[in-house]
Coordinates of C-alpha atoms in Angstrom, one line a residue:
Chain A
M1 CA 173.8 93.2 105.7
S2 CA 174.8 92.3 109.3
S3 CA 173.6 94.5 112.1
Q4 CA 177.1 95.7 112.8
V5 CA 177.6 96.8 109.1
K6 CA 174.0 98.3 109.2
K7 CA 175.0 100.6 112.1
R8 CA 178.1 101.7 110.3
M9 CA 176.4 102.4 107.0
A10 CA 173.7 104.4 108.8
V11 CA 176.5 107.0 109.2
V12 CA 178.5 106.3 106.1
Y13 CA 175.7 106.5 103.5
P14 CA 174.6 110.0 104.5
L15 CA 178.2 111.1 104.7
L16 CA 178.9 109.8 101.1
V17 CA 175.7 111.4 99.8
G18 CA 176.8 114.7 101.4
L19 CA 180.2 114.4 99.8
L20 CA 178.7 113.6 96.5
V21 CA 176.4 116.6 96.6
L22 CA 179.4 118.8 97.7
S23 CA 181.5 117.5 94.9
C24 CA 178.8 118.2 92.3
A25 CA 178.3 121.7 93.8
L26 CA 182.1 122.4 93.6
S27 CA 182.1 121.0 90.0
L28 CA 179.4 123.5 89.0
R29 CA 181.0 126.4 90.9
Y30 CA 184.6 126.1 89.7
G31 CA 186.0 125.8 86.2
S32 CA 188.5 127.3 83.9
S33 CA 186.4 130.5 83.6
G34 CA 186.1 132.5 86.9
M35 CA 182.6 132.6 88.3
G36 CA 181.7 133.8 91.8
L37 CA 179.3 131.9 94.1
K38 CA 176.5 134.4 93.5
E39 CA 177.0 134.3 89.7
A40 CA 177.1 130.5 89.8
V41 CA 173.8 130.3 91.7
S42 CA 172.2 132.9 89.5
A43 CA 173.4 131.1 86.3
L44 CA 172.0 127.8 87.7
L45 CA 168.7 129.4 88.3
G46 CA 168.8 131.1 84.8
Q47 CA 168.3 134.6 86.2
E48 CA 168.4 137.6 83.9
G49 CA 171.7 139.4 83.5
Y50 CA 173.7 136.3 83.7
Q51 CA 173.3 135.0 80.2
T52 CA 177.0 134.2 79.6
Q53 CA 177.3 132.4 82.9
T54 CA 174.0 130.5 82.3
L55 CA 175.4 129.5 78.9
I56 CA 178.7 128.2 80.5
M57 CA 176.7 126.5 83.3
Y58 CA 174.2 124.6 81.1
V59 CA 176.4 124.0 78.0
I60 CA 179.7 123.1 79.8
R61 CA 179.5 122.6 83.6
V62 CA 176.1 120.8 84.1
P63 CA 176.7 118.2 81.3
R64 CA 180.3 117.6 82.5
T65 CA 179.2 117.2 86.1
L66 CA 176.4 114.8 85.1
G67 CA 178.8 113.0 82.8
A68 CA 181.4 112.6 85.5
L69 CA 178.8 111.4 87.9
L70 CA 177.4 108.8 85.5
A71 CA 180.9 107.7 84.5
G72 CA 181.8 107.1 88.1
I73 CA 178.7 105.2 88.9
G74 CA 178.7 103.1 85.7
L75 CA 182.3 102.0 85.9
S76 CA 182.2 101.3 89.6
V77 CA 179.0 99.2 89.3
S78 CA 180.6 97.3 86.4
G79 CA 183.8 96.7 88.4
V80 CA 181.9 95.3 91.4
L81 CA 179.9 93.0 89.2
L82 CA 183.0 91.7 87.4
Q83 CA 185.0 91.2 90.5
T84 CA 182.1 89.4 92.1
V85 CA 181.3 87.0 89.2
T86 CA 185.0 86.2 88.3
G87 CA 186.1 86.0 92.0
N88 CA 189.1 88.0 90.8
D89 CA 190.1 91.3 92.6
L90 CA 191.9 92.4 89.5
A91 CA 188.9 92.2 87.2
A92 CA 187.7 95.4 85.6
P93 CA 185.6 96.3 82.5
N94 CA 188.7 95.7 80.3
I95 CA 188.7 92.0 81.2
I96 CA 185.4 91.4 79.4
G97 CA 186.6 93.3 76.3
V98 CA 184.8 96.6 77.0
N99 CA 187.9 98.8 76.3
A100 CA 189.3 96.7 73.4
G101 CA 185.9 96.3 71.8
A102 CA 185.0 100.0 72.0
G103 CA 188.5 100.9 70.9
F104 CA 188.4 98.6 67.9
A105 CA 185.0 99.9 66.8
V106 CA 186.1 103.6 67.2
I107 CA 189.3 103.1 65.3
M108 CA 187.4 101.3 62.5
I109 CA 185.1 104.4 62.2
L110 CA 188.1 106.7 62.3
Y111 CA 189.9 104.8 59.6
F112 CA 187.1 103.9 57.2
L113 CA 184.6 106.8 57.9
P114 CA 186.9 109.6 59.1
L115 CA 184.2 112.3 58.8
S116 CA 181.6 110.5 60.8
Y117 CA 182.5 111.6 64.3
Q118 CA 178.8 111.5 65.3
L119 CA 178.9 107.7 65.0
L120 CA 181.7 107.3 67.5
P121 CA 179.5 107.0 70.7
F122 CA 177.3 104.4 69.1
A123 CA 180.3 102.6 67.7
A124 CA 182.0 102.6 71.1
F125 CA 178.9 101.2 72.8
A126 CA 178.2 98.6 70.1
G127 CA 181.9 97.5 70.0
A128 CA 182.1 97.1 73.8
F129 CA 178.9 95.2 74.2
A130 CA 179.4 93.0 71.1
T131 CA 182.9 92.0 72.3
T132 CA 181.5 91.0 75.7
M133 CA 178.9 88.9 74.0
V134 CA 181.6 87.1 71.9
I135 CA 183.7 86.5 75.1
V136 CA 180.7 85.2 77.0
I137 CA 179.7 82.8 74.2
A138 CA 183.3 81.6 73.7
S139 CA 183.7 81.0 77.5
S140 CA 180.4 79.2 77.6
R141 CA 181.8 76.5 75.3
T142 CA 184.3 75.7 78.1
G143 CA 181.8 75.8 81.0
R144 CA 181.3 79.6 81.6
D145 CA 183.2 79.4 84.8
K146 CA 185.3 82.2 86.2
T147 CA 188.6 81.1 84.7
S148 CA 187.3 80.5 81.2
I149 CA 185.7 84.0 81.2
I150 CA 189.0 85.6 82.1
L151 CA 191.0 83.5 79.6
A152 CA 188.6 84.2 76.8
G153 CA 188.7 87.9 77.7
I154 CA 192.5 88.0 77.5
A155 CA 192.5 86.2 74.2
F156 CA 189.9 88.4 72.4
T157 CA 191.4 91.6 73.9
A158 CA 194.8 90.6 72.5
V159 CA 193.4 90.1 69.0
L160 CA 191.5 93.4 69.1
N161 CA 194.5 95.3 70.5
A162 CA 196.6 94.0 67.7
A163 CA 194.1 95.2 65.2
I164 CA 194.0 98.6 66.9
S165 CA 197.8 98.8 66.7
L166 CA 197.8 97.8 63.1
L167 CA 195.2 100.4 62.0
S168 CA 196.9 103.2 64.0
L169 CA 200.3 102.4 62.4
L170 CA 198.7 102.7 58.9
D171 CA 197.5 106.2 59.5
T172 CA 199.0 108.7 62.0
D173 CA 195.8 110.9 61.9
V174 CA 193.8 108.0 63.1
L175 CA 196.4 107.4 65.8
S176 CA 196.1 110.9 67.3
S177 CA 192.3 110.8 67.2
Y178 CA 192.3 107.4 68.8
N179 CA 194.7 108.6 71.6
A180 CA 192.2 111.3 72.6
F181 CA 189.5 108.6 72.9
S182 CA 191.7 106.1 74.7
I183 CA 192.8 108.6 77.4
G184 CA 189.2 109.3 78.2
G185 CA 187.7 112.7 79.0
L186 CA 184.5 114.7 79.5
S187 CA 185.2 117.8 77.5
G188 CA 182.5 118.5 75.0
V189 CA 180.0 116.1 76.6
K190 CA 176.4 117.2 75.8
T191 CA 173.4 116.6 78.1
E192 CA 171.4 114.9 75.2
A193 CA 174.2 112.4 74.8
L194 CA 173.8 111.3 78.4
A195 CA 170.1 110.3 78.3
V196 CA 170.6 106.8 77.0
P197 CA 173.7 106.0 79.0
A198 CA 171.9 107.3 82.2
V199 CA 169.0 104.8 81.5
L200 CA 171.4 101.9 80.9
I201 CA 173.5 102.7 84.0
G202 CA 170.5 103.2 86.2
M203 CA 168.9 100.0 85.0
S204 CA 172.1 98.1 85.5
L205 CA 172.4 99.4 89.1
I206 CA 168.8 98.6 90.0
I207 CA 168.9 95.0 88.5
S208 CA 172.3 94.4 90.2
L209 CA 170.8 95.5 93.5
M210 CA 168.0 93.0 93.0
L211 CA 170.4 90.3 92.2
S212 CA 172.8 91.2 95.0
R213 CA 171.8 88.5 97.5
Q214 CA 172.4 85.8 94.9
L215 CA 175.6 87.4 93.7
G216 CA 176.9 87.3 97.2
L217 CA 176.5 83.5 97.2
L218 CA 179.1 83.2 94.4
A219 CA 181.8 84.2 96.9
L220 CA 181.1 80.8 98.6
G221 CA 182.2 78.9 95.4
D222 CA 180.1 77.6 92.6
S223 CA 179.2 74.2 94.2
M224 CA 178.0 75.8 97.4
A225 CA 176.0 78.4 95.4
V226 CA 174.3 75.6 93.4
S227 CA 173.4 73.7 96.5
L228 CA 171.8 76.9 97.9
G229 CA 169.5 77.0 94.8
V230 CA 171.4 79.4 92.6
N231 CA 171.5 78.9 88.8
V232 CA 175.2 79.9 88.7
R233 CA 175.5 80.0 84.9
Q234 CA 172.5 82.2 84.3
L235 CA 173.4 84.5 87.2
R236 CA 177.0 84.9 85.9
L237 CA 175.7 85.6 82.4
A238 CA 173.2 88.2 83.7
A239 CA 175.9 89.9 85.7
L240 CA 178.3 90.0 82.8
L241 CA 175.7 91.6 80.6
L242 CA 174.8 94.2 83.2
A243 CA 178.5 95.0 83.7
S244 CA 179.1 95.3 80.0
A245 CA 176.0 97.5 79.4
S246 CA 177.0 99.8 82.3
A247 CA 180.7 100.2 81.2
A248 CA 179.9 100.4 77.5
A249 CA 177.4 103.2 78.2
V250 CA 180.2 105.1 79.9
V251 CA 182.7 104.5 77.1
S252 CA 180.2 105.9 74.6
F253 CA 180.5 109.4 76.1
A254 CA 183.7 109.4 78.1
G255 CA 186.1 107.2 76.2
L256 CA 188.3 104.7 77.9
L257 CA 188.5 105.8 81.5
G258 CA 190.7 103.3 83.3
F259 CA 191.2 102.9 87.1
V260 CA 187.7 103.6 88.4
G261 CA 186.2 100.1 87.7
L262 CA 189.3 98.4 89.2
V263 CA 189.9 100.5 92.3
V264 CA 186.6 101.9 93.5
P265 CA 185.1 98.4 94.4
H266 CA 188.2 97.8 96.6
I267 CA 187.7 101.1 98.4
A268 CA 184.0 100.2 99.0
R269 CA 184.9 96.8 100.3
R270 CA 187.1 98.4 102.9
I271 CA 184.1 100.4 104.1
T272 CA 181.4 97.8 104.0
T273 CA 180.6 94.1 103.2
G274 CA 177.9 92.3 101.2
V275 CA 177.3 92.8 97.5
R276 CA 174.3 95.1 98.0
S277 CA 176.1 97.5 100.2
V278 CA 179.3 97.4 98.2
L279 CA 177.3 98.3 95.1
I280 CA 175.7 101.3 96.7
T281 CA 179.0 102.4 98.3
S282 CA 180.9 102.0 95.1
A283 CA 178.4 104.0 93.1
L284 CA 178.7 106.8 95.6
C285 CA 182.5 106.7 95.8
G286 CA 182.8 106.3 92.0
G287 CA 180.6 109.4 91.5
I288 CA 182.6 111.5 94.0
L289 CA 186.0 110.4 92.6
V290 CA 185.3 111.1 88.9
V291 CA 183.5 114.4 89.6
L292 CA 186.4 115.6 91.8
A293 CA 189.0 114.3 89.3
D294 CA 187.3 116.2 86.4
L295 CA 187.1 119.3 88.5
V296 CA 190.8 119.2 89.4
G297 CA 191.6 118.6 85.7
R298 CA 189.7 121.7 84.7
I299 CA 191.2 124.1 87.3
I300 CA 194.8 122.8 87.8
A301 CA 196.1 124.1 84.5
A302 CA 193.3 126.6 83.6
P303 CA 192.6 127.7 80.9
S304 CA 193.9 124.5 79.5
E305 CA 192.7 121.2 81.1
L306 CA 194.0 117.8 81.9
P307 CA 191.8 114.8 80.8
V308 CA 190.0 113.2 83.7
G309 CA 191.6 109.9 83.0
I310 CA 195.1 111.2 83.7
V311 CA 194.0 113.1 86.8
M312 CA 192.3 110.0 88.3
A313 CA 195.4 107.9 87.8
M314 CA 197.7 110.6 89.3
I315 CA 195.5 111.3 92.4
G316 CA 193.6 108.1 92.8
A317 CA 196.4 105.6 92.5
P318 CA 198.6 107.1 95.3
F319 CA 195.5 107.5 97.4
F320 CA 194.6 103.9 96.9
F321 CA 198.2 102.8 97.7
V322 CA 198.1 104.8 101.0
L323 CA 194.8 103.1 101.8
L324 CA 196.4 99.7 101.2
L325 CA 199.4 100.5 103.3
R326 CA 197.2 101.9 106.2
Q327 CA 195.0 98.8 106.2
R328 CA 197.8 96.3 105.7
G329 CA 197.1 93.4 107.9
G330 CA 193.8 94.8 108.8
R331 CA 191.9 92.4 106.6
Chain B
M1 CA 166.8 59.1 100.4
N2 CA 167.4 56.3 97.9
F3 CA 170.2 55.8 95.5
Q4 CA 169.5 53.4 92.7
D5 CA 172.2 52.3 90.2
I6 CA 174.0 55.6 90.1
H7 CA 176.7 55.8 87.4
V8 CA 179.1 58.6 86.7
R9 CA 181.9 58.7 84.1
Y10 CA 184.7 61.3 83.7
G11 CA 185.6 60.7 80.1
N12 CA 186.1 57.0 79.7
K13 CA 186.8 56.5 83.4
P14 CA 183.9 55.2 85.5
V15 CA 183.9 57.0 88.8
L16 CA 180.6 55.7 90.2
N17 CA 179.7 52.2 89.0
G18 CA 176.2 51.3 90.0
V19 CA 175.8 52.8 93.5
S20 CA 172.7 51.7 95.3
F21 CA 171.8 52.2 99.0
S22 CA 169.3 54.0 101.2
L23 CA 169.8 56.6 103.9
K24 CA 168.1 55.8 107.3
P25 CA 165.7 58.6 108.1
G26 CA 166.5 60.6 111.3
A27 CA 169.8 58.9 111.7
L28 CA 173.5 59.8 111.3
T29 CA 175.2 57.8 108.5
A30 CA 178.9 57.8 108.0
M31 CA 180.3 57.1 104.5
I32 CA 183.8 55.7 104.5
G33 CA 186.2 54.6 101.8
R34 CA 189.7 55.1 100.4
N35 CA 190.7 58.3 98.6
G36 CA 189.2 58.5 95.1
C37 CA 186.5 55.8 95.6
G38 CA 183.7 58.2 94.6
K39 CA 182.4 59.6 97.9
S40 CA 182.6 63.2 97.0
T41 CA 181.3 62.5 93.5
L42 CA 178.2 61.0 95.0
V43 CA 177.7 64.2 97.2
G44 CA 178.1 66.2 93.9
C45 CA 175.3 64.1 92.3
V46 CA 173.0 65.0 95.1
G47 CA 174.1 68.7 95.0
G48 CA 173.4 68.9 91.3
T49 CA 177.0 69.7 90.3
V50 CA 177.8 66.2 88.9
P51 CA 175.7 64.7 86.0
Y52 CA 174.8 61.1 86.6
T53 CA 172.6 58.3 85.3
G54 CA 170.4 56.3 87.7
L55 CA 167.8 57.5 90.2
I56 CA 168.2 59.5 93.4
T57 CA 164.8 59.8 95.1
E58 CA 163.4 61.3 98.3
N59 CA 160.0 60.1 99.4
G60 CA 159.7 58.5 96.0
L61 CA 160.3 61.8 94.1
P62 CA 163.3 61.9 91.8
L63 CA 165.8 64.6 92.6
A64 CA 166.6 65.1 88.9
G65 CA 163.0 66.4 88.3
M66 CA 163.3 69.1 90.9
T67 CA 164.2 72.7 90.3
R68 CA 167.4 74.0 92.0
R69 CA 165.4 75.8 94.7
E70 CA 163.2 72.7 95.4
R71 CA 166.3 70.6 95.7
A72 CA 167.9 73.3 98.0
R73 CA 164.8 73.1 100.3
L74 CA 165.2 69.3 100.6
V75 CA 168.9 68.8 101.0
A76 CA 171.6 71.0 102.3
I77 CA 175.2 70.2 101.4
L78 CA 178.5 71.2 103.0
P79 CA 181.2 70.6 100.4
Q80 CA 184.8 69.6 101.2
V81 CA 186.4 72.9 100.2
L82 CA 185.0 75.9 102.0
L83 CA 186.0 79.4 101.0
S84 CA 186.4 82.3 103.4
P85 CA 184.4 85.3 102.0
H86 CA 184.8 88.7 103.7
V87 CA 181.3 88.7 105.2
T88 CA 180.2 88.5 108.9
V89 CA 179.1 85.2 110.4
E90 CA 175.5 86.7 110.6
E91 CA 175.5 87.4 106.9
L92 CA 176.9 83.9 106.0
I93 CA 174.3 82.1 108.0
G94 CA 171.7 84.3 106.4
Y95 CA 172.8 82.9 103.0
G96 CA 171.1 79.6 104.0
R97 CA 167.7 81.2 103.5
N98 CA 168.3 81.8 99.8
P99 CA 166.1 78.9 98.6
Y100 CA 163.1 80.5 100.3
L101 CA 163.5 84.1 99.2
P102 CA 161.9 85.3 95.9
F103 CA 163.9 87.6 93.5
G104 CA 164.8 90.8 95.3
A105 CA 162.9 89.9 98.5
R106 CA 164.1 90.8 102.0
F107 CA 164.2 88.5 105.1
S108 CA 160.8 87.8 106.8
D109 CA 160.5 87.2 110.6
H110 CA 160.5 83.5 109.8
D111 CA 163.8 83.7 108.0
R112 CA 165.3 85.6 110.9
Q113 CA 164.1 83.0 113.3
A114 CA 165.6 80.2 111.2
V115 CA 169.0 82.0 111.2
E116 CA 168.8 82.5 115.0
W117 CA 167.9 78.9 115.6
A118 CA 170.8 77.7 113.4
A119 CA 173.2 79.9 115.2
E120 CA 172.0 78.8 118.7
I121 CA 172.0 75.1 117.9
T122 CA 175.6 75.2 116.5
E123 CA 176.7 77.5 119.4
V124 CA 178.2 80.1 117.0
K125 CA 176.3 83.1 118.5
P126 CA 179.5 84.4 120.2
L127 CA 181.1 84.7 116.7
W128 CA 178.0 86.6 115.3
E129 CA 179.8 89.8 114.3
K130 CA 183.2 88.3 113.4
Y131 CA 184.3 88.1 109.7
V132 CA 184.4 84.6 108.2
D133 CA 187.9 85.2 106.8
R134 CA 189.2 85.7 110.3
L135 CA 187.9 82.5 111.8
S136 CA 189.9 79.4 112.6
G137 CA 189.3 76.4 110.4
G138 CA 187.1 74.7 113.0
E139 CA 185.1 77.8 113.7
R140 CA 184.5 78.3 110.0
Q141 CA 183.3 74.7 109.6
K142 CA 180.8 75.3 112.5
V143 CA 179.6 78.5 111.0
Y144 CA 179.1 76.8 107.6
L145 CA 177.1 74.1 109.4
A146 CA 174.9 76.8 110.9
M147 CA 174.4 78.2 107.3
I148 CA 173.2 74.9 106.0
L149 CA 171.0 74.3 109.0
A150 CA 169.4 77.7 108.3
Q151 CA 168.3 76.0 105.0
T152 CA 165.9 74.0 107.3
T153 CA 166.1 70.9 105.1
P154 CA 165.3 67.4 106.3
L155 CA 168.5 66.1 104.8
L156 CA 172.1 67.2 105.5
L157 CA 175.2 66.0 103.5
L158 CA 178.6 66.9 104.8
D159 CA 181.8 66.0 102.9
E160 CA 184.7 65.6 105.2
P161 CA 183.6 68.4 107.6
S162 CA 186.3 67.7 110.2
T163 CA 189.3 68.3 108.0
Y164 CA 190.5 71.5 109.8
M165 CA 189.5 70.5 113.3
D166 CA 191.6 69.4 116.2
P167 CA 190.4 66.1 117.8
G168 CA 188.5 67.8 120.7
Y169 CA 186.7 70.1 118.3
E170 CA 186.0 67.2 115.9
Y171 CA 184.5 65.2 118.7
G172 CA 182.1 68.0 119.7
F173 CA 181.2 68.6 116.0
M174 CA 180.3 64.9 115.5
Q175 CA 178.3 64.9 118.7
M176 CA 176.4 67.9 117.4
L177 CA 175.6 66.1 114.1
S178 CA 174.4 63.1 116.2
R179 CA 172.1 65.4 118.2
L180 CA 170.8 67.0 114.9
A181 CA 169.9 63.5 113.7
H182 CA 168.3 62.2 116.9
D183 CA 166.8 65.4 118.5
E184 CA 165.9 67.4 115.3
R185 CA 165.0 64.3 113.2
K186 CA 167.4 65.3 110.4
T187 CA 168.8 62.6 108.1
V188 CA 172.5 63.2 108.1
L189 CA 175.2 61.7 105.8
V190 CA 178.8 62.6 106.7
V191 CA 181.7 61.6 104.5
T192 CA 184.7 61.0 106.8
H193 CA 188.1 59.5 107.0
D194 CA 188.0 59.4 110.8
L195 CA 187.0 55.8 111.4
T196 CA 186.9 56.2 115.2
Q197 CA 184.4 59.0 115.0
A198 CA 182.4 57.2 112.3
F199 CA 182.1 53.9 114.3
T200 CA 181.5 55.7 117.7
V201 CA 178.9 58.2 116.7
A202 CA 177.2 57.0 113.5
D203 CA 174.0 54.8 113.4
Q204 CA 174.8 53.5 110.0
I205 CA 178.0 53.0 108.0
V206 CA 178.1 53.1 104.2
A207 CA 181.4 51.8 102.8
M208 CA 182.6 52.5 99.2
E209 CA 185.2 50.9 97.1
D210 CA 186.1 51.6 93.4
G211 CA 182.8 53.5 92.7
K212 CA 180.6 50.9 94.4
V213 CA 178.9 50.6 97.8
I214 CA 180.2 47.4 99.3
F215 CA 178.5 47.7 102.6
C216 CA 175.5 49.5 104.2
G217 CA 174.4 48.7 107.7
S218 CA 175.2 49.1 111.4
P219 CA 178.7 49.7 112.7
E220 CA 178.6 46.4 114.6
R221 CA 177.8 44.5 111.4
C222 CA 180.4 46.5 109.5
A223 CA 183.0 45.4 112.0
A224 CA 181.8 41.8 112.0
E225 CA 182.0 41.6 108.2
G226 CA 185.6 42.8 108.2
I227 CA 185.0 45.9 106.0
T228 CA 187.7 48.1 107.5
E229 CA 190.2 45.2 107.1
R230 CA 189.3 45.0 103.4
L231 CA 189.4 48.7 102.8
F232 CA 192.2 49.9 105.1
R233 CA 193.8 46.8 106.5
L234 CA 192.5 47.8 110.0
K235 CA 190.6 45.6 112.4
T236 CA 187.7 47.2 114.3
H237 CA 187.4 46.6 118.1
F238 CA 184.5 47.8 120.3
V239 CA 185.0 48.4 124.0
L240 CA 182.2 49.1 126.4
E241 CA 183.2 51.6 129.1
D242 CA 180.6 52.8 131.6
G243 CA 177.9 52.0 129.2
T244 CA 179.5 53.9 126.4
R245 CA 180.7 52.1 123.3
N246 CA 184.3 53.1 122.3
T247 CA 186.0 52.0 119.1
Y248 CA 189.7 51.5 118.3
F249 CA 191.5 49.9 115.4
S250 CA 194.5 47.7 115.1
Q251 CA 196.7 47.0 112.0
V252 CA 196.1 43.7 110.3

């Protein structure tokens, strides 16, 4: 990180951490059932006389807030890694088959084992990760460069999406269950279901930070990176696996949340430079965005709720567009 | 650095066809030749991006037996196509220290000194906080030169570095390469189409034709042997003015 960016980030990081803490506090405080500030604090501390509120807090709000936080971090980190290794600003987890792979595995379970809902998170993770593996292996046959990864991703995604469409046409019940998964949401998320994804997302972030200097060299082009001592093929493979693990972990508990992995890295790059700093900033911004979007989804139509995926697209996309317009010509 | 019988084929097409020559240590060598004669392919062989048969050695040690990091500590390469990432000049020059940094490590004082030295010697300190994607073509070239100097390698290979430079900027750039060779004792190979600069500044000329080296020696001998006439149908003339050797070319 340059000294100029270091100075800026000394202000921006604490600001983003503060915003993240505030977002989480708001997410715990507000929801479809009314709860005063005192009640919320008492429920969080598990004080006597607040059993109902404590139940709401620990069964609904804490898992949702943690889930939103993890989803934001996981998808943003995945997006940064994918955009860095493919050199393509439009890259997002769906480009390496995460969405199609998870969707295909889920619809297979819904179709062939309709009563096995408990298998869905595992199937989603396994489908997403396995599809990435297939895409990486297929693209390695043609050199594992940036273009072959994208082309292999498009081809495999098309095949899986065709299979998803076919299975959903055969059974309308499957279609409605699949739609709920494909929109993405955090209702019904349980704290226990977040443990493994949290480890995967945390590890992906830590290893990505350790690889950040070398990942930055990919922006100079493959031949320049090679002449600076980087094993480009291995680095690209490692980054793809980390991106896949991180996004697949999110899919396992939140379904197919679009938008975050694509847009958050762009927001981060308008604040800072260098892969390391972009990763940290994206993780913080992603966490803030999803936690707030989930909160809005819960209170805007209370007691009903809007899935976080819809809210994010409705609020986040115009916000991103305004950001683009304001900074037009700035970069 | 020695090149012995280097062969490269793209499919059935031979691109390098038994290239053999030696680079003069602590000197500036200019490589000339028509488009497609294999100059950039040879740079790719040294950089590890083009597979070849034959032997490239430095101090008797074959390059092919070295790890990527060992190679990157020995030879720094400036490719023909340079991208413009959204990073500051300071960050870009810092990338040159990558071959010395273990996994996950931060800069040491020595790394910072190498970066400062590279920025000073290339006179890019005034651009320090600017973004690389906002620099002019010539400035970008200089900043990239600083980056490969931060690699602190004894050998520098530059593939057509003056493509985006105006004549004044190009002259200054070539003079800088000459100083690096003579004052800093770097062995510099520059692939160029600018014959005037090549014959004025370089200590050694390597001429390539159809995947082979047809000449390796001093600019004077290159002119005497009519190499530029053979390659480009241009005759080389040297003129001495106030003790400085100037070069111009006339069409044959």
